[in-house]
PDB file of C-alpha atoms in Angstrom:
ATOM      1  CA  SER A 261       0.000   0.000   0.000  1.00 68.00           C
ATOM      2  CA  VAL A 262       2.871   2.402   0.674  1.00 79.00           C
ATOM      3  CA  GLY A 263       4.172   1.777  -2.843  1.00 80.00           C
ATOM      4  CA  ILE A 264       0.741   2.533  -4.328  1.00 84.00           C
ATOM      5  CA  GLN A 265       0.514   5.734  -2.258  1.00 87.00           C
ATOM      6  CA  PHE A 266       3.949   6.791  -3.471  1.00 88.00           C
ATOM      7  CA  SER A 267       3.111   6.090  -7.120  1.00 88.00           C
ATOM      8  CA  LYS A 268      -0.185   7.996  -6.800  1.00 89.00           C
ATOM      9  CA  ALA A 269       1.659  10.984  -5.326  1.00 91.00           C
ATOM     10  CA  PHE A 270       4.129  10.855  -8.204  1.00 89.00           C
ATOM     11  CA  GLU A 271       1.253  10.496 -10.656  1.00 90.00           C
ATOM     12  CA  GLY A 272      -0.474  13.553  -9.173  1.00 91.00           C
ATOM     13  CA  ALA A 273       2.703  15.593  -9.553  1.00 92.00           C
ATOM     14  CA  THR A 274       2.913  14.727 -13.258  1.00 90.00           C
ATOM     15  CA  THR A 275      -0.686  15.811 -14.040  1.00 90.00           C
ATOM     16  CA  PRO A 276      -1.551  12.826 -16.268  1.00 90.00           C
ATOM     17  CA  VAL A 277      -3.462  13.269 -19.522  1.00 91.00           C
ATOM     18  CA  ASP A 278      -4.843   9.716 -19.616  1.00 90.00           C
ATOM     19  CA  ARG A 279      -5.316   7.010 -16.993  1.00 92.00           C
ATOM     20  CA  GLN A 280      -6.378   3.358 -17.065  1.00 90.00           C
ATOM     21  CA  VAL A 281      -7.221   1.124 -14.098  1.00 91.00           C
ATOM     22  CA  ILE A 282      -6.386  -2.460 -15.009  1.00 91.00           C
ATOM     23  CA  ARG A 283      -7.534  -4.195 -11.818  1.00 89.00           C
ATOM     24  CA  TYR A 284      -9.221  -3.275  -8.560  1.00 90.00           C
ATOM     25  CA  ALA A 285      -7.970  -5.092  -5.438  1.00 87.00           C
ATOM     26  CA  TRP A 286     -11.240  -4.768  -3.519  1.00 86.00           C
ATOM     27  CA  GLY A 287     -14.012  -2.204  -3.602  1.00 86.00           C
ATOM     28  CA  CYS A 288     -12.651   1.016  -5.062  1.00 87.00           C
ATOM     29  CA  PHE A 289      -9.031   0.289  -4.068  1.00 87.00           C
ATOM     30  CA  GLU A 290      -6.871   0.020  -7.151  1.00 89.00           C
ATOM     31  CA  ASN A 291      -4.514  -2.894  -7.599  1.00 90.00           C
ATOM     32  CA  THR A 292      -2.968  -2.027 -10.979  1.00 91.00           C
ATOM     33  CA  TYR A 293      -3.112   1.236 -12.915  1.00 92.00           C
ATOM     34  CA  ILE A 294      -1.133   3.273 -15.434  1.00 92.00           C
ATOM     35  CA  SER A 295      -1.149   6.949 -16.396  1.00 92.00           C
ATOM     36  CA  LEU A 296       0.198   8.818 -19.427  1.00 91.00           C
ATOM     37  CA  THR A 297       2.082  12.009 -18.555  1.00 91.00           C
ATOM     38  CA  PRO A 298       2.018  15.175 -20.702  1.00 90.00           C
ATOM     39  CA  ASP A 299       5.631  14.633 -21.846  1.00 86.00           C
ATOM     40  CA  ASN A 300       4.797  11.123 -23.144  1.00 81.00           C
ATOM     41  CA  GLY A 301       6.041   9.252 -20.087  1.00 86.00           C
ATOM     42  CA  THR A 302       4.130   6.819 -17.907  1.00 88.00           C
ATOM     43  CA  VAL A 303       3.535   6.300 -14.198  1.00 91.00           C
ATOM     44  CA  ALA A 304       2.225   2.921 -13.072  1.00 90.00           C
ATOM     45  CA  GLY A 305       1.294   1.220  -9.831  1.00 90.00           C
ATOM     46  CA  LEU A 306       1.009  -2.504  -9.086  1.00 89.00           C
ATOM     47  CA  ARG A 307      -0.099  -3.490  -5.566  1.00 89.00           C
ATOM     48  CA  VAL A 308       1.624  -6.624  -4.253  1.00 87.00           C
ATOM     49  CA  THR A 309       1.143  -7.660  -0.605  1.00 86.00           C
ATOM     50  CA  GLY A 310       4.426  -9.517  -0.255  1.00 85.00           C
ATOM     51  CA  MET A 311       7.557 -10.200  -2.267  1.00 85.00           C
ATOM     52  CA  PHE A 312       7.142  -9.871  -6.053  1.00 83.00           C
ATOM     53  CA  LEU A 313       8.283 -13.407  -6.872  1.00 88.00           C
ATOM     54  CA  GLU A 314       7.797 -15.617  -9.930  1.00 88.00           C
ATOM     55  CA  LYS A 315       6.377 -18.415  -7.741  1.00 91.00           C
ATOM     56  CA  ASN A 316       3.434 -16.126  -6.837  1.00 89.00           C
ATOM     57  CA  GLN A 317       2.597 -15.355 -10.456  1.00 91.00           C
ATOM     58  CA  ASN A 318      -1.111 -15.890 -11.296  1.00 91.00           C
ATOM     59  CA  LYS A 319      -1.967 -16.919  -7.712  1.00 91.00           C
ATOM     60  CA  LEU A 320      -5.341 -15.289  -7.074  1.00 87.00           C
ATOM     61  CA  ARG A 321      -5.475 -16.556  -3.495  1.00 89.00           C
ATOM     62  CA  PHE A 322      -2.425 -14.392  -2.664  1.00 90.00           C
ATOM     63  CA  MET A 323      -3.747 -11.238  -4.385  1.00 86.00           C
ATOM     64  CA  PRO A 324      -4.588  -8.127  -2.328  1.00 85.00           C
ATOM     65  CA  PRO A 325      -6.200  -7.682   0.111  1.00 84.00           C
ATOM     66  CA  GLN A 326      -4.814 -11.080   1.175  1.00 87.00           C
ATOM     67  CA  GLY A 327      -1.123 -11.290   1.949  1.00 86.00           C
ATOM     68  CA  GLY A 328       1.346 -13.469   0.107  1.00 87.00           C
ATOM     69  CA  GLY A 329       2.608 -11.472  -2.853  1.00 88.00           C
ATOM     70  CA  GLY A 330       0.256 -12.754  -5.569  1.00 88.00           C
ATOM     71  CA  TRP A 331       0.288 -10.973  -8.921  1.00 89.00           C
ATOM     72  CA  MET A 332      -1.221 -11.593 -12.339  1.00 90.00           C
ATOM     73  CA  SER A 333       0.856 -11.769 -15.510  1.00 90.00           C
ATOM     74  CA  TYR A 334      -2.134 -10.277 -17.357  1.00 91.00           C
ATOM     75  CA  ASP A 335      -1.715  -7.059 -15.354  1.00 90.00           C
ATOM     76  CA  VAL A 336       1.961  -6.798 -16.323  1.00 89.00           C
ATOM     77  CA  GLN A 337       1.103  -7.543 -19.973  1.00 89.00           C
ATOM     78  CA  GLU A 338      -1.577  -4.855 -19.951  1.00 89.00           C
ATOM     79  CA  LEU A 339       0.841  -2.313 -18.449  1.00 88.00           C
ATOM     80  CA  LYS A 340       3.340  -3.154 -21.191  1.00 86.00           C
ATOM     81  CA  ARG A 341       0.650  -3.006 -23.894  1.00 86.00           C
ATOM     82  CA  LEU A 342      -0.491   0.451 -22.806  1.00 86.00           C
ATOM     83  CA  VAL A 343       3.078   1.757 -22.628  1.00 82.00           C
ATOM     84  CA  HIS A 344       3.640   0.415 -26.144  1.00 79.00           C
ATOM     85  CA  GLN A 345       0.359   1.903 -27.400  1.00 80.00           C
ATOM     86  CA  TRP A 346       0.975   5.313 -25.801  1.00 77.00           C
ATOM     87  CA  ARG A 347       4.689   5.593 -26.470  1.00 72.00           C
ATOM     88  CA  GLN A 348       6.102   3.786 -29.488  1.00 66.00           C
ATOM     89  CA  VAL A 349       9.788   2.883 -29.088  1.00 61.00           C
ATOM     90  CA  ASN A 350      12.267   0.736 -30.963  1.00 64.00           C
ATOM     91  CA  SER A 351      14.390  -1.970 -29.375  1.00 63.00           C
ATOM     92  CA  THR A 352      17.978  -0.854 -28.773  1.00 68.00           C
ATOM     93  CA  THR A 353      19.212  -4.455 -28.747  1.00 68.00           C
ATOM     94  CA  GLY A 354      17.406  -5.631 -31.864  1.00 67.00           C
ATOM     95  CA  GLY A 355      16.169  -8.626 -29.900  1.00 63.00           C
ATOM     96  CA  HIS A 356      12.906  -9.717 -28.401  1.00 58.00           C
ATOM     97  CA  SER A 357      11.646  -9.354 -24.869  1.00 52.00           C
ATOM     98  CA  ILE A 358      12.681 -12.072 -22.445  1.00 50.00           C
ATOM     99  CA  SER A 359       9.958 -11.245 -19.933  1.00 49.00           C
ATOM    100  CA  PRO A 360       8.269 -14.353 -18.475  1.00 45.00           C
ATOM    101  CA  CYS A 361       5.004 -12.595 -19.354  1.00 49.00           C
ATOM    102  CA  ASP A 362       5.800 -12.893 -23.074  1.00 52.00           C
ATOM    103  CA  THR A 363       6.642 -16.611 -23.098  1.00 47.00           C
ATOM    104  CA  GLN A 364       4.103 -18.856 -24.793  1.00 46.00           C
ATOM    105  CA  VAL A 365       2.616 -21.728 -22.774  1.00 43.00           C
ATOM    106  CA  GLN A 366      -0.128 -24.227 -23.316  1.00 43.00           C
ATOM    107  CA  LEU A 367      -3.376 -23.133 -21.686  1.00 42.00           C
ATOM    108  CA  SER A 368      -4.928 -25.290 -19.003  1.00 44.00           C
ATOM    109  CA  THR A 369      -6.793 -24.787 -15.763  1.00 44.00           C
ATOM    110  CA  SER A 370      -3.598 -24.780 -13.694  1.00 45.00           C
ATOM    111  CA  GLU A 371      -3.059 -21.592 -11.690  1.00 46.00           C
ATOM    112  CA  ASN A 372       0.671 -21.926 -12.405  1.00 44.00           C
ATOM    113  CA  ASN A 373       0.192 -21.280 -16.126  1.00 42.00           C
ATOM    114  CA  ASN A 374       1.160 -17.927 -17.528  1.00 43.00           C
ATOM    115  CA  LEU A 375      -1.551 -16.545 -19.838  1.00 41.00           C
ATOM    116  CA  ASN A 376       0.576 -14.740 -22.360  1.00 44.00           C
ATOM    117  CA  SER A 377       0.494 -12.304 -25.206  1.00 44.00           C
ATOM    118  CA  THR A 378       1.484 -12.944 -28.783  1.00 44.00           C
ATOM    119  CA  ASN A 379       4.391 -10.584 -29.376  1.00 38.00           C
ATOM    120  CA  LEU A 380       2.389  -7.358 -28.937  1.00 39.00           C
ATOM    121  CA  PHE A 381       5.346  -5.552 -27.379  1.00 39.00           C
ATOM    122  CA  TYR A 382       8.086  -5.649 -30.032  1.00 35.00           C
TER     123      TYR A 382
END
């Protein structure tokens, strides 16, 4: 929550021109959001109630307001998609992203699966 408060203070100081809430944690409390700043930058917040670890990826039972550090790869993908949509950039390495959120997996009902994009961010 302190991290979200800090990012919201920073967001307020930048006077955003556009803002998207990707997920609410509970009620009107935001879990994941992103804002476009007037100079074409972005400010984002992602609420995690524990360590941001790969083993807690896509674990709804550990998502806020519960403790445990759960986070959803979809939220990270959506943050990346909006940054790409709002601010087009070219890769400086000429390669592709190695984010675990961009790796293709077979879909199943397992909570350990990563529901991924199809190269939207290159």
